[in-house]
Short mmCIF file of C-alpha atoms in Angstrom, two decimals:
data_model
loop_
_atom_site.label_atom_id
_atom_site.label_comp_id
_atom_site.label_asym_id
_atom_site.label_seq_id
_atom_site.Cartn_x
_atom_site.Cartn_y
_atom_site.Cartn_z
CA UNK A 1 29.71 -31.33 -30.31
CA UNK A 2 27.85 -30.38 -33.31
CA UNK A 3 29.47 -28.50 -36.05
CA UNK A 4 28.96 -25.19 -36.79
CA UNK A 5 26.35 -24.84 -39.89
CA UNK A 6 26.15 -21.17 -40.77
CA UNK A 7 27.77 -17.67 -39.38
CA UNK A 8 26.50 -14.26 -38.94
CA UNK A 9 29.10 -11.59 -39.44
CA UNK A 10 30.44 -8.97 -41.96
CA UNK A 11 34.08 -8.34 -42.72
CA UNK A 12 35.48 -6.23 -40.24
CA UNK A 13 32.73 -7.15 -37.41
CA UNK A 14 33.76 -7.54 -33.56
CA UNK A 15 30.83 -9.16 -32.72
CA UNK A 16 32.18 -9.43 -29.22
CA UNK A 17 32.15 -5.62 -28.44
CA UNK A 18 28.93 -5.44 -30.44
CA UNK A 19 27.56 -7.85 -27.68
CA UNK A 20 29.46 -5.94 -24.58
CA UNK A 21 27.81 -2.69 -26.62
CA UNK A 22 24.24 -3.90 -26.07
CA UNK A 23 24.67 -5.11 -22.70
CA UNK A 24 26.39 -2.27 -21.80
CA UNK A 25 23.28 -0.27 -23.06
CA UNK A 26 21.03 -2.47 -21.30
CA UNK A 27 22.10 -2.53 -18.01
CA UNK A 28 22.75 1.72 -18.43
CA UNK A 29 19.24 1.66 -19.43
CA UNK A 30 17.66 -0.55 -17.20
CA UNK A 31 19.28 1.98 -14.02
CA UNK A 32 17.87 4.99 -15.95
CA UNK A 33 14.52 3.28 -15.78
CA UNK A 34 13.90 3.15 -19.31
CA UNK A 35 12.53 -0.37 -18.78
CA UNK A 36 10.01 0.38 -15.99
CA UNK A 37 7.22 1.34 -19.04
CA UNK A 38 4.25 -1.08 -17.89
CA UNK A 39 4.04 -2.53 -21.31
CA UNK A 40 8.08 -3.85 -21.14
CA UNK A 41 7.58 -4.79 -17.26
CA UNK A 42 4.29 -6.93 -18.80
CA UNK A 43 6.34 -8.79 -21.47
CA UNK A 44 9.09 -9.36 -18.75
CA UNK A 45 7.00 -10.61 -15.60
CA UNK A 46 4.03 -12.28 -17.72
CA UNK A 47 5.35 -15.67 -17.79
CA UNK A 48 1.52 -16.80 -16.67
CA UNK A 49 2.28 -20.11 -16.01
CA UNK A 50 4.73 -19.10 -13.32
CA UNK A 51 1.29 -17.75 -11.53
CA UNK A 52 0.66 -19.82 -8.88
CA UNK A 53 -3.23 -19.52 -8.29
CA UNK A 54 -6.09 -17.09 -9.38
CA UNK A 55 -5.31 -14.43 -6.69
CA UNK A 56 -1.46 -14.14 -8.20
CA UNK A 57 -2.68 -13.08 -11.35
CA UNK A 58 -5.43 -10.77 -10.17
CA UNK A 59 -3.09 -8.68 -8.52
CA UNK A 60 -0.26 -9.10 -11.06
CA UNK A 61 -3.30 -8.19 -13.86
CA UNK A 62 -4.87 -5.88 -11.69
CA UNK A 63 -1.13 -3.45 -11.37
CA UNK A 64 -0.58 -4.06 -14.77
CA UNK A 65 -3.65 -2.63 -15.52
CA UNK A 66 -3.16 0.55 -13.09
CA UNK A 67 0.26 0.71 -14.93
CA UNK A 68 -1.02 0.88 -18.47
CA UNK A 69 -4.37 2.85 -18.42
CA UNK A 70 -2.75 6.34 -18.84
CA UNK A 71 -2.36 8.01 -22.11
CA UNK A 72 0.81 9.40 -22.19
CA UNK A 73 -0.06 13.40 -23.61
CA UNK A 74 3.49 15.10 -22.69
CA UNK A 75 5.51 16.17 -25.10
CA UNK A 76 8.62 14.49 -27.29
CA UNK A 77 11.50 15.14 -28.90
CA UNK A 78 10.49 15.44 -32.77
CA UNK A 79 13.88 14.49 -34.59
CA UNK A 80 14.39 13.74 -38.62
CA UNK A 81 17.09 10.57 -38.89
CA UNK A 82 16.94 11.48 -42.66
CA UNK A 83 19.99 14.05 -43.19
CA UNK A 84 20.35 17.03 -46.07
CA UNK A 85 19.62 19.88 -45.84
CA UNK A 86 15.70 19.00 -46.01
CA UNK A 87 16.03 17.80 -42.56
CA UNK A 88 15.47 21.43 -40.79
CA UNK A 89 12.08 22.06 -42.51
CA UNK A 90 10.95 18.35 -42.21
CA UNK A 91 11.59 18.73 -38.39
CA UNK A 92 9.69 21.92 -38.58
CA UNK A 93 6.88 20.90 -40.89
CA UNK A 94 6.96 17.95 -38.03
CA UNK A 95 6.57 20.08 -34.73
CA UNK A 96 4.07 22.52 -36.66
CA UNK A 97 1.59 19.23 -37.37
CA UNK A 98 2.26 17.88 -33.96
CA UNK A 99 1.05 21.52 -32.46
CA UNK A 100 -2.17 21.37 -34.21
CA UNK A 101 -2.69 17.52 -33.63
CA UNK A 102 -1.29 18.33 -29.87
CA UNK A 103 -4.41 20.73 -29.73
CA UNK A 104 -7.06 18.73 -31.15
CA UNK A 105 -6.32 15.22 -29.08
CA UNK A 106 -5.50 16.90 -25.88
CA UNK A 107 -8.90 17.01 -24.74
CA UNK A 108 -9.73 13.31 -26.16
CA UNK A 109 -6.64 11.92 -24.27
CA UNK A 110 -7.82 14.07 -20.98
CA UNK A 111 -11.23 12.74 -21.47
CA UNK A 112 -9.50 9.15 -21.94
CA UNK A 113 -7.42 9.29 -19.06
CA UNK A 114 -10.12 10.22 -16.78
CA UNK A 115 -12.34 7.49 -17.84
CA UNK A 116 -9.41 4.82 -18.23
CA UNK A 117 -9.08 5.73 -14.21
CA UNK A 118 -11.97 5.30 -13.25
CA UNK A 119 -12.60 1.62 -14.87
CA UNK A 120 -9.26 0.77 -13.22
CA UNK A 121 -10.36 2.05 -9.88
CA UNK A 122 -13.82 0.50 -10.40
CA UNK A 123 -12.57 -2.83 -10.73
CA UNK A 124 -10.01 -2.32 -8.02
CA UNK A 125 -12.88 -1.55 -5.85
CA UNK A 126 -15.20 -4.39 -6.50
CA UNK A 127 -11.92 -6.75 -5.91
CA UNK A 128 -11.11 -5.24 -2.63
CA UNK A 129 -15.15 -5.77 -1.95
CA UNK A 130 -15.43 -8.97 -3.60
CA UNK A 131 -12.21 -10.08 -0.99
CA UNK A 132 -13.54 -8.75 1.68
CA UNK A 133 -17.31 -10.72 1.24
CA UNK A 134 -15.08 -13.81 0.76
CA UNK A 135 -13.31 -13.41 4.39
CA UNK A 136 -16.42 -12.67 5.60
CA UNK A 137 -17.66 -15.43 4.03
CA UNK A 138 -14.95 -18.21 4.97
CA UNK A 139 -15.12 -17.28 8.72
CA UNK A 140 -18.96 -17.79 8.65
CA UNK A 141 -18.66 -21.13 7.29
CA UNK A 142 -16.05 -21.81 9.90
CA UNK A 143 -18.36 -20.79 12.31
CA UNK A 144 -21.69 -22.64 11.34
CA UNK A 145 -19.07 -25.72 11.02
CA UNK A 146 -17.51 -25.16 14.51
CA UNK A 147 -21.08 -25.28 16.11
CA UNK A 148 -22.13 -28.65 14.12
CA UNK A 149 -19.15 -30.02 15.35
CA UNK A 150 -17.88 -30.49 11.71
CA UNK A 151 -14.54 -28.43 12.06
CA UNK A 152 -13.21 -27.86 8.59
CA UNK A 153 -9.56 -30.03 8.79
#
């Protein structure tokens, strides 16, 4: 066993329930579905060498894609962490800036939405397309090589 070179603590530090805390808050947030944003399911599936061929990752790439290609315009909670007695107007000052930028970007985010969509369902199209030519394809060549005699083994 290899002694222990350094430790992480602070006087007065239960880093045990400080560990039970975080998992706790995990697995509370992982049933809430806090972890189901496309970007945190990406970092968690996208071990790509786990893919095992081409048409894995299409379809893994392909609903990550789908997942990701919305802008999300709703609203949020504005909060200040900062405390005083500043901390009322700041949250104001806060929502009153968001209002005007909420009005100008609305119809950029629309806009980018739509178009986001449509490249998504564009390229989910020519996939389904592409698949289907290759079937198509395949059972052709099984064909011609059925009537030469040449069965594919």
């Amino acid at each position: 066993m290899s002694e222990q070179i350094f430790q992480v603590g602070a006087p007065g530090m239960d880093v045990e329930q400080l560990v039970r805390e975080i998992q706790e808050t995990v697995e509370r947030k992982a049933a809430e579905g806090v972890y189901a944003d496309a970007r945190i399911a990406r970092a968690e599936r996208a071990n790509l060498v786990n893919f095992k061929d081409d048409e894995e990752f299409l379809v893994f790439y392909l609903n990550s894609l789908r997942e990701a290609a919305l802008v999300d315009i709703n609203d949020f909670e504005i909060r200040e962490r900062r405390a005083g007695a500043i901390a009322p107007l700041l949250v104001k000052l806060k929502k009153t800036i968001w209002g005007l930028l909420k009005f100008y970007t609305y119809r950029l985010w629309s806009q980018q939405n739509s178009v986001n969509g449509l490249l998504v369902t564009g390229l989910e199209s020519m996939n389904d397309r592409y698949d289907e030519k290759i079937k198509r394809l395949e059972a052709r060549i099984a064909e011609l090589e059925a009537k030469l005699g040449n069965p594919k083994k």
